[in-house]
Short mmCIF file of N, CA, C and O in Angstrom, two decimals:
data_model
loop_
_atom_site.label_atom_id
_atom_site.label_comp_id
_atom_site.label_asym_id
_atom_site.label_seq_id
_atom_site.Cartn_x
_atom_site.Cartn_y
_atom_site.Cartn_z
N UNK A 1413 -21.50 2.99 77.91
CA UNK A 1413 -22.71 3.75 77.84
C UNK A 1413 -23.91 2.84 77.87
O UNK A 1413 -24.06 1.67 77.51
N UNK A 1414 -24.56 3.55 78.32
CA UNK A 1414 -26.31 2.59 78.21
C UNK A 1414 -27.03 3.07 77.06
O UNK A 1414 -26.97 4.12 76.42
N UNK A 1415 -27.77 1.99 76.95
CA UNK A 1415 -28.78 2.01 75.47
C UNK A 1415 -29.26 3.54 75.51
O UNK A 1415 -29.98 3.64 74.52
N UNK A 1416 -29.25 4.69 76.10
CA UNK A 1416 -30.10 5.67 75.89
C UNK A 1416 -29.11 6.86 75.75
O UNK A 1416 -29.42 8.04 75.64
N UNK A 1417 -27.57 6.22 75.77
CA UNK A 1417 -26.72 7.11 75.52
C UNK A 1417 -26.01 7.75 76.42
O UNK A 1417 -24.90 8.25 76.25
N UNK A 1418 -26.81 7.73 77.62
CA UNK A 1418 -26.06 8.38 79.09
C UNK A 1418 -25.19 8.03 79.73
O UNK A 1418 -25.45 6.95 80.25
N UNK A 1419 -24.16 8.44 79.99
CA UNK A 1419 -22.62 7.68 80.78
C UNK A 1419 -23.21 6.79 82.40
O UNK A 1419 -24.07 7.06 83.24
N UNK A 1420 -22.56 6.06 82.27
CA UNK A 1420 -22.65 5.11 83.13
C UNK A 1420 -22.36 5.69 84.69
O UNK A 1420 -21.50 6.56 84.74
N UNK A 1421 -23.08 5.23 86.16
CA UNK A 1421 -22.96 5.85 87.31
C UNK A 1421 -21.82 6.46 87.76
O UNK A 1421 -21.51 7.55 88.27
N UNK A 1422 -21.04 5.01 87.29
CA UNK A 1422 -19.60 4.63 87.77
C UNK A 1422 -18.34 5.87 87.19
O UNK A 1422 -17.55 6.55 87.84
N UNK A 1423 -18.61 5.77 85.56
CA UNK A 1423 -17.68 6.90 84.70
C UNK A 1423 -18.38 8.18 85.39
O UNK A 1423 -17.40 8.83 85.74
N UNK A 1424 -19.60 8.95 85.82
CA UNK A 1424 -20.28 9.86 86.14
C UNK A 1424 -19.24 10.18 87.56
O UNK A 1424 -18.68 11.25 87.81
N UNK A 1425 -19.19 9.31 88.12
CA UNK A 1425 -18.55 9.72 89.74
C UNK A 1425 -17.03 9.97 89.61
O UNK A 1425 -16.41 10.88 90.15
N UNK A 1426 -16.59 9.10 88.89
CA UNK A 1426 -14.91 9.27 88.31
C UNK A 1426 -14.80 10.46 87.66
O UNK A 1426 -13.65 10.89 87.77
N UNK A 1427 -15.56 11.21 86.98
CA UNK A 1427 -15.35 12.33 85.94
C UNK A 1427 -15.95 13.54 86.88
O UNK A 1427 -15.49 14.61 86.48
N UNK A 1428 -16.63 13.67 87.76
CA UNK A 1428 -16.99 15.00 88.98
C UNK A 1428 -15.79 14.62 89.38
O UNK A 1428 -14.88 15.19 88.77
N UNK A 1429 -15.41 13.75 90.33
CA UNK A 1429 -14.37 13.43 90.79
C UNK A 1429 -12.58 14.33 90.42
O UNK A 1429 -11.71 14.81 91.15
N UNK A 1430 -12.69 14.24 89.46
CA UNK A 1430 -11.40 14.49 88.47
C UNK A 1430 -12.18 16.09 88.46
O UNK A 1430 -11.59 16.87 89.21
N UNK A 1431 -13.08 16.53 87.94
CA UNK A 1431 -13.13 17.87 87.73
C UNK A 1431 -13.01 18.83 88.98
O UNK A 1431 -12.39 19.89 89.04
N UNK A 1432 -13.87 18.10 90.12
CA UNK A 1432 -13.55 18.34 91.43
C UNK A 1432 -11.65 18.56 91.38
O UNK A 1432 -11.11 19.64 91.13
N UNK A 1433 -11.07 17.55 91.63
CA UNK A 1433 -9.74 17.93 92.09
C UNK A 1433 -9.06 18.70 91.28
O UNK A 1433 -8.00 19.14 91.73
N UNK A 1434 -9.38 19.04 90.09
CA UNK A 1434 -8.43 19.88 89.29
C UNK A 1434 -9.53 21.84 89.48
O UNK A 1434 -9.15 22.96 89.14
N UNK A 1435 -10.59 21.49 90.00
CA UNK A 1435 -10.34 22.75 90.12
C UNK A 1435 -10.16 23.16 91.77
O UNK A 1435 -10.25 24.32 92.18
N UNK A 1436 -9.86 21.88 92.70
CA UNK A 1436 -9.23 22.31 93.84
C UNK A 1436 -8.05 23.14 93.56
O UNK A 1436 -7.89 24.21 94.14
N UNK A 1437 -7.15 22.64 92.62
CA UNK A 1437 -5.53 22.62 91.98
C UNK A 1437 -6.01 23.87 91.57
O UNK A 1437 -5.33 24.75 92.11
N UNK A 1438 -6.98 24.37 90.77
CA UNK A 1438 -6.47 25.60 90.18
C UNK A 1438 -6.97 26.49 90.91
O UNK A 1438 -6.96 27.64 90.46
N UNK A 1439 -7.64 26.23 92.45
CA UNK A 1439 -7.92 27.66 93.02
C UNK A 1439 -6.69 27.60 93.87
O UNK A 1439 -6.23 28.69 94.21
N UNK A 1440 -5.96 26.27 94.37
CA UNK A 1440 -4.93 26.45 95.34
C UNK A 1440 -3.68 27.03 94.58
O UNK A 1440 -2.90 27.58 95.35
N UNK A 1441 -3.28 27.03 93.23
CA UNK A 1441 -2.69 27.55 92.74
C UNK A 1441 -2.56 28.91 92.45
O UNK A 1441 -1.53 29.57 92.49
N UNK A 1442 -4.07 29.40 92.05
CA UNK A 1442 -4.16 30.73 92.14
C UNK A 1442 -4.14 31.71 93.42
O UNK A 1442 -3.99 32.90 93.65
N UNK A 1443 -4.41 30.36 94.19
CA UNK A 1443 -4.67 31.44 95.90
C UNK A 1443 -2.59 31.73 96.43
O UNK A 1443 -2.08 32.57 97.17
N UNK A 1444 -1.94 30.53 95.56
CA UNK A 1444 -0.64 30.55 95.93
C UNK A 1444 0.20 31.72 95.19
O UNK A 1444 1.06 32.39 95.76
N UNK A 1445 -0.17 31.87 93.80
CA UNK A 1445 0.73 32.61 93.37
C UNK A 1445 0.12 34.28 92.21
O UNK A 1445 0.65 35.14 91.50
N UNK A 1446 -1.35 33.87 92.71
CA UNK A 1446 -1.53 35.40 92.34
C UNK A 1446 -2.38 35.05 90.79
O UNK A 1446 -2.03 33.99 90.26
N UNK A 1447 -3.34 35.79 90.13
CA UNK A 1447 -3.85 35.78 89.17
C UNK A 1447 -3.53 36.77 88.44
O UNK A 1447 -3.75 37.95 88.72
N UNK A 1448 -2.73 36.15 86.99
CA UNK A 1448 -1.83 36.99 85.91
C UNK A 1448 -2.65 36.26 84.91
O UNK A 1448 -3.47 35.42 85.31
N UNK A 1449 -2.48 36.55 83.43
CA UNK A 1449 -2.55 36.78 82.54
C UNK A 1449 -2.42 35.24 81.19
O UNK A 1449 -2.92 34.68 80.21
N UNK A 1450 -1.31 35.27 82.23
CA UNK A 1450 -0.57 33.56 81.83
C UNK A 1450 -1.51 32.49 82.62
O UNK A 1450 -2.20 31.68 81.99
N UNK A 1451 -1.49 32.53 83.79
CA UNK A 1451 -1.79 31.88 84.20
C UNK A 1451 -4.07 31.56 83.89
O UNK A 1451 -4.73 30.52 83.96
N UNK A 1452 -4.41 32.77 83.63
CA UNK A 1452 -5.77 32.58 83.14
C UNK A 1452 -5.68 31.75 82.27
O UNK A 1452 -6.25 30.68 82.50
N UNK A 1453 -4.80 31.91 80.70
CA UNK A 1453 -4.55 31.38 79.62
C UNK A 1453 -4.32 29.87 79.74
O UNK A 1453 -4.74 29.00 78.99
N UNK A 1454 -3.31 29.68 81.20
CA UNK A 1454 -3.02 27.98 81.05
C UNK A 1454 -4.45 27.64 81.45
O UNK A 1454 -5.28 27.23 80.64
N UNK A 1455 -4.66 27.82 82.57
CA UNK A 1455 -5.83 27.14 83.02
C UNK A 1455 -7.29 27.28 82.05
O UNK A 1455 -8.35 26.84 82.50
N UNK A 1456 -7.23 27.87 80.81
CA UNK A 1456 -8.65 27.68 80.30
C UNK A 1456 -7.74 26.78 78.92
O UNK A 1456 -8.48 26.04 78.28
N UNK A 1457 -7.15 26.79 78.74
CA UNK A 1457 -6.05 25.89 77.84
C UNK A 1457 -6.49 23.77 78.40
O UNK A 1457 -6.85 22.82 77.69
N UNK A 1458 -6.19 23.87 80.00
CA UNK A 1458 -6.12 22.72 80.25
C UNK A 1458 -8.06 22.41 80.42
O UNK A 1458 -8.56 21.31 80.18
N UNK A 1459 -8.66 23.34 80.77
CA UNK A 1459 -10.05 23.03 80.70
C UNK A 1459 -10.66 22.89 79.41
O UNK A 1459 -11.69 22.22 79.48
N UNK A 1460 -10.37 23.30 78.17
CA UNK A 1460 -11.19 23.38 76.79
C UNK A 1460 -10.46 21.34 76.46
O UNK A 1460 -11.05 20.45 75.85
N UNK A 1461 -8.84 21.26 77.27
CA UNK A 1461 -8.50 20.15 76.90
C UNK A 1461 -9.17 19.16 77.74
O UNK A 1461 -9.53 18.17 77.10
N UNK A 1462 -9.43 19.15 78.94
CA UNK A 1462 -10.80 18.34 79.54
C UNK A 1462 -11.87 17.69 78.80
O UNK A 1462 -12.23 16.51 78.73
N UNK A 1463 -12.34 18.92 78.19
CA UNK A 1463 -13.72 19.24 77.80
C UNK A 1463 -13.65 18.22 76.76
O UNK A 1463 -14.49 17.31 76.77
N UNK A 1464 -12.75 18.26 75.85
CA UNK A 1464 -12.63 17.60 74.49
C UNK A 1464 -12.07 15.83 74.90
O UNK A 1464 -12.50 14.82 74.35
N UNK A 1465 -11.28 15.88 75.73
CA UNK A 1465 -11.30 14.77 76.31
C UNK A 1465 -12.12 13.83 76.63
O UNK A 1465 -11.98 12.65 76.32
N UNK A 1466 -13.49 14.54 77.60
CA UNK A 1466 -14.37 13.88 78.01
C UNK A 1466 -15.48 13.87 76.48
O UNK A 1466 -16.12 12.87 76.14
N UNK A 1467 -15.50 14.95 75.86
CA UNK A 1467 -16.01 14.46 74.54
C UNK A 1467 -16.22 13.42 73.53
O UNK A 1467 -17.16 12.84 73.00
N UNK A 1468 -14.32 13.47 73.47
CA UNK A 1468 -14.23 12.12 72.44
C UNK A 1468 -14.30 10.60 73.26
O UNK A 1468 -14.60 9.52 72.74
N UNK A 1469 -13.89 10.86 74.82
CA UNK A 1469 -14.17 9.60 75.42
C UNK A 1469 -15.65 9.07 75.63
O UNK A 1469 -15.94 7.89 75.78
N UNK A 1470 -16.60 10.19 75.62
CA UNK A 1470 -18.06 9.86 75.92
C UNK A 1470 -18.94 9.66 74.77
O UNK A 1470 -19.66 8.67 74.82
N UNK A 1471 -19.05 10.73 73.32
CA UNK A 1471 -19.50 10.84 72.40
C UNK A 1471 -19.04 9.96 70.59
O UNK A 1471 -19.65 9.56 69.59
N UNK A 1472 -17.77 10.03 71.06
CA UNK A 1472 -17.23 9.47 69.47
C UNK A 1472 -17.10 7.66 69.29
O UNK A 1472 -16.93 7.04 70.34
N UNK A 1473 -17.16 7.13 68.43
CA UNK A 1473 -16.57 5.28 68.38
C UNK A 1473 -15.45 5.51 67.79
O UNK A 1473 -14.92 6.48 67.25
N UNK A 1474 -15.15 4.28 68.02
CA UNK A 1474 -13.67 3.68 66.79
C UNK A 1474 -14.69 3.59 65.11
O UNK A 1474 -15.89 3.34 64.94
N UNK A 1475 -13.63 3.91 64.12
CA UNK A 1475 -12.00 4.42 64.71
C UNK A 1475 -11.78 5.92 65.02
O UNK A 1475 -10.62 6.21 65.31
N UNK A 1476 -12.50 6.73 65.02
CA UNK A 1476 -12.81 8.58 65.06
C UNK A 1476 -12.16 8.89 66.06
O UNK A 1476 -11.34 9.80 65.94
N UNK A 1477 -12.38 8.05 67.70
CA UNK A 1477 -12.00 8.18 68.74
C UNK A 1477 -10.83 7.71 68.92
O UNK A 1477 -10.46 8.30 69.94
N UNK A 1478 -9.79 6.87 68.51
CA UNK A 1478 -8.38 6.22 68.26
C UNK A 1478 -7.41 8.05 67.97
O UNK A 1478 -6.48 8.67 68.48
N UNK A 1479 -8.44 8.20 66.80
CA UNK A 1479 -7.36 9.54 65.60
C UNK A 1479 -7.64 10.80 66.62
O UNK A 1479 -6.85 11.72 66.85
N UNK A 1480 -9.04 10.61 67.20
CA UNK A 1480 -9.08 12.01 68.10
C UNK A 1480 -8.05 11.55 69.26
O UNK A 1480 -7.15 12.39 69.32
N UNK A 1481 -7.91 10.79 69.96
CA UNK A 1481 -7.00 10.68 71.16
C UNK A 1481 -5.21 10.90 70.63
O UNK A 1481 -4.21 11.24 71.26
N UNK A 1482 -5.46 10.51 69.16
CA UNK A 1482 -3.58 10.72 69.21
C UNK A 1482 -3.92 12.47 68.83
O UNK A 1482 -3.01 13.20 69.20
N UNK A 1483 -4.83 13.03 68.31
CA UNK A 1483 -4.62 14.74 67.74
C UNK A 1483 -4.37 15.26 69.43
O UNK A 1483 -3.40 15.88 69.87
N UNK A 1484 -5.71 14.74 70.25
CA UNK A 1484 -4.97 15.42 71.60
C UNK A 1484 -4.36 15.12 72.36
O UNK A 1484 -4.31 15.94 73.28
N UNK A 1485 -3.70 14.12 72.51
CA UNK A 1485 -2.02 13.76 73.25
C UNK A 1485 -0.97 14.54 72.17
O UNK A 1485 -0.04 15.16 72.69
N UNK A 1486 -1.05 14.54 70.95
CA UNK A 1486 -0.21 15.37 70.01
C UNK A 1486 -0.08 16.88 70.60
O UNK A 1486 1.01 17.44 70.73
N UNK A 1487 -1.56 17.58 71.01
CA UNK A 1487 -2.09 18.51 71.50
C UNK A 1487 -1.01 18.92 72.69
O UNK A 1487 -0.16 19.80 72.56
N UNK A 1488 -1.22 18.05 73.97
CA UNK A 1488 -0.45 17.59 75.01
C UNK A 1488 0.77 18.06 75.29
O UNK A 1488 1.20 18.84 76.14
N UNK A 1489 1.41 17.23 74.10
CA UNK A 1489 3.10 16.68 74.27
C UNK A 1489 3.64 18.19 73.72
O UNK A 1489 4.60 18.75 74.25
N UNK A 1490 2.67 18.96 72.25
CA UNK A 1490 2.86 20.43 72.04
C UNK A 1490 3.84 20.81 72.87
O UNK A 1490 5.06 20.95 72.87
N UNK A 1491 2.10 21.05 74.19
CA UNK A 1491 2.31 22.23 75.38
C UNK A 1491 3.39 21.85 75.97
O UNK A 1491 4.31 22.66 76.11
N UNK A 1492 3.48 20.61 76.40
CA UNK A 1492 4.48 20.26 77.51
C UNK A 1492 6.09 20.31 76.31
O UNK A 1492 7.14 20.69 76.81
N UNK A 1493 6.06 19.87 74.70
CA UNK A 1493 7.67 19.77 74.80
C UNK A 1493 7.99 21.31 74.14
O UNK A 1493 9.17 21.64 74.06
N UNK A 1494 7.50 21.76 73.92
CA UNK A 1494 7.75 22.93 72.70
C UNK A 1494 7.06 24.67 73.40
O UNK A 1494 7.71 25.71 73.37
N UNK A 1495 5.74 24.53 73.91
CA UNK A 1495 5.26 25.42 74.74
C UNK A 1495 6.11 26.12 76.16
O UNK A 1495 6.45 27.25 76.52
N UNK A 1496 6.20 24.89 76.62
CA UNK A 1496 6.94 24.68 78.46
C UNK A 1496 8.27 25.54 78.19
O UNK A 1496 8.42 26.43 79.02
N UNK A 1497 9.40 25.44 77.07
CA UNK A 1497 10.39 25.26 77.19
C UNK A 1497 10.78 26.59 76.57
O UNK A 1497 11.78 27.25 76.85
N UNK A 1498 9.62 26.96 75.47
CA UNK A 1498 9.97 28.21 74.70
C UNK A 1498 9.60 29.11 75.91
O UNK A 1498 10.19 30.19 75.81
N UNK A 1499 8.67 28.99 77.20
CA UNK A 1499 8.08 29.68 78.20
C UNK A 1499 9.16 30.18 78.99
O UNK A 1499 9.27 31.35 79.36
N UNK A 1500 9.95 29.26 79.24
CA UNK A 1500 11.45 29.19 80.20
C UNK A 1500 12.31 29.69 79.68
O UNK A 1500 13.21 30.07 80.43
N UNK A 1501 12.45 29.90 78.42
CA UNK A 1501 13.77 30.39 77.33
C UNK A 1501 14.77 29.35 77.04
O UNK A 1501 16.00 29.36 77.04
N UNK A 1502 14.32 28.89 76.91
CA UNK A 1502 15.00 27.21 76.74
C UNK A 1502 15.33 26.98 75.20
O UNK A 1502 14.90 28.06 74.79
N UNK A 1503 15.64 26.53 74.42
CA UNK A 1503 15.68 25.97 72.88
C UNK A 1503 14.34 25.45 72.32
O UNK A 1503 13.64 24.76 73.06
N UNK A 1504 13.96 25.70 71.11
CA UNK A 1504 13.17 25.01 70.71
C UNK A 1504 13.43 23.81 69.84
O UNK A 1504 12.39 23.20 69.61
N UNK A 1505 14.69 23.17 69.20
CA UNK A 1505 14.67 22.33 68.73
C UNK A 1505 14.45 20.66 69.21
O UNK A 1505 14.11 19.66 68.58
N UNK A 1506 14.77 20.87 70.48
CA UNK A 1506 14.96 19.44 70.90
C UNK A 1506 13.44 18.51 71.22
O UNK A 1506 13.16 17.32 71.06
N UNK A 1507 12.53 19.85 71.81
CA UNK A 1507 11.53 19.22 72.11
C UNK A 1507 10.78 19.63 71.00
O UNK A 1507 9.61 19.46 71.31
N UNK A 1508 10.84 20.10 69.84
CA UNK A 1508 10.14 20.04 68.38
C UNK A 1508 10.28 18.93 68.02
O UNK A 1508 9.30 18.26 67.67
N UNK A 1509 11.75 18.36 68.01
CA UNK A 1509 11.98 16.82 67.45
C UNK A 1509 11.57 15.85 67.85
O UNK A 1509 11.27 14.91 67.11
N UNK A 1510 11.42 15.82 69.56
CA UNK A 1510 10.80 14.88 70.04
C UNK A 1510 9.34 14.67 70.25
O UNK A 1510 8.85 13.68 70.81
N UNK A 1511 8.59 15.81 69.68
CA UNK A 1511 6.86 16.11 69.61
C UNK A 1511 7.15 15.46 68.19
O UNK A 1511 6.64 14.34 68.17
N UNK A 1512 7.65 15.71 67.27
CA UNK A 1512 7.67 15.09 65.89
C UNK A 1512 7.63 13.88 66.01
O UNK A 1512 6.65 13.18 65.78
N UNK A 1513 9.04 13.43 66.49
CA UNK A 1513 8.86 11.62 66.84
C UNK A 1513 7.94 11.43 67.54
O UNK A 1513 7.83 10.21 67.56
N UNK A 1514 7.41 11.72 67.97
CA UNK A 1514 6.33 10.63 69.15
C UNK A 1514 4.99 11.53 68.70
O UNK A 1514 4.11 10.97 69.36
N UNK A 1515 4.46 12.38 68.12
CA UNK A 1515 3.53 12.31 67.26
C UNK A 1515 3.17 11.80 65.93
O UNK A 1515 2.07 11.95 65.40
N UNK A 1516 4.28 11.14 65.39
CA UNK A 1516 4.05 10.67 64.28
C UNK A 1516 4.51 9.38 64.29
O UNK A 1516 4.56 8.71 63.27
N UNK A 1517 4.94 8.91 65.60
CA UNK A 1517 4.75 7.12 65.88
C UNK A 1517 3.45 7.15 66.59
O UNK A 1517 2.83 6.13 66.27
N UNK A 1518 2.91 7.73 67.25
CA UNK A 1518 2.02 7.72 67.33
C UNK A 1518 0.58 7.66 66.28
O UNK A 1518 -0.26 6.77 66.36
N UNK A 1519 0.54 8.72 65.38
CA UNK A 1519 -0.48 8.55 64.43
C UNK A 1519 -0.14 7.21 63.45
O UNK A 1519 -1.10 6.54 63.07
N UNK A 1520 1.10 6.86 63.07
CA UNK A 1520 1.15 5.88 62.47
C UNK A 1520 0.52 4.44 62.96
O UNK A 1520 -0.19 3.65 62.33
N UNK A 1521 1.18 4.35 64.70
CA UNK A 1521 0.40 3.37 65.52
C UNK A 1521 -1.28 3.27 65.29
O UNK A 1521 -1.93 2.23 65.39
N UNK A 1522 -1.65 4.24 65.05
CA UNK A 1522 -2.88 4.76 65.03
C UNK A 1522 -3.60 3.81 63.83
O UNK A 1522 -4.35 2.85 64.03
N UNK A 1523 -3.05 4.47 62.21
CA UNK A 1523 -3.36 3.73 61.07
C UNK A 1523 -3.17 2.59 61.05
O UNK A 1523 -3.99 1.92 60.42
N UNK A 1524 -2.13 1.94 61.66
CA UNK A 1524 -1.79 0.44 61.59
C UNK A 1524 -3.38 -0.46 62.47
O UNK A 1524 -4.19 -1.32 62.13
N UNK A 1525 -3.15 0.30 63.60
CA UNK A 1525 -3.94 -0.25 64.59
C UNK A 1525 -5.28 -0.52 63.79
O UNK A 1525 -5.52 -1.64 63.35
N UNK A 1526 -6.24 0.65 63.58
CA UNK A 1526 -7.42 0.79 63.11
C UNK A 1526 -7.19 0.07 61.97
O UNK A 1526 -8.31 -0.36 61.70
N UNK A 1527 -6.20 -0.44 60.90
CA UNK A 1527 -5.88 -1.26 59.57
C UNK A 1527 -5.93 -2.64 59.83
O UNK A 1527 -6.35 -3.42 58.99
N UNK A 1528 -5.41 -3.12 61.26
CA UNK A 1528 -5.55 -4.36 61.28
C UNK A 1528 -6.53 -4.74 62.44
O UNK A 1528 -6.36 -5.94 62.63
N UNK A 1529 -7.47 -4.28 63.28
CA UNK A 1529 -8.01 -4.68 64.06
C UNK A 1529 -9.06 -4.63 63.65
O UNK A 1529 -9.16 -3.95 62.62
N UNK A 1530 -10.50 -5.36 64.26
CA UNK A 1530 -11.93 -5.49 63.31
C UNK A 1530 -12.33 -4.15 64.40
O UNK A 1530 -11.55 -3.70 65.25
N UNK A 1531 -13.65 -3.67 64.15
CA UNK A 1531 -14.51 -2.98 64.84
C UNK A 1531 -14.79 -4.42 65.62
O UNK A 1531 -15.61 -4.49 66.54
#
């Protein structure tokens, strides 16, 4: 960031960029398979997760921004191990256990990290 707080040219063109192609993705998706109910729900699901993304990457410091990035990859791994699978009719234990493990090596990585590194 620059002294006045405003994102830099470079992050500015990378981040249209990215919003650009994901909402290419979600009109070619919708133009492919029809606008339901579910599908409104994912797609304002993955945009509020954007949003907060580009939030804590643009607005927050260490260490705030460390603990916010593991809550939303925690967020993430949710949808994709436990969400995805209960969607399909699949089991829920396996990918509960494995959102458990790897959210909570994760936040631990987290405390350690921010415990031993300086600002």
């Amino acid at each position: 960031m620059t002294a006045g707080g405003a994102p830099r040219p470079r992050a500015m063109r990378w981040r249209y960029a990215v919003w650009l192609a994901a909402s290419v993705l979600f009109l070619l998706n919708f133009l492919r398979h029809g606008i339901d109910l579910f599908s409104i729900a994912l797609t304002a699901i993955v945009v509020a997760l954007g949003f907060a993304i580009e939030y804590v990457e643009m607005q927050t410091r260490r260490p705030q921004r460390n603990f916010l990035r593991v809550a939303l990859a925690s967020f993430a791994l949710a949808l994709v191990l436990i969400v995805m699978p209960l969607m399909m009719g699949a089991g829920l234990w396996i990918g509960l256990i494995l959102w458990t493990a790897l959210s909570g090596g994760a936040l631990f990585w987290c405390f350690y990290y921010e415990r031993t590194e300086p600002l």
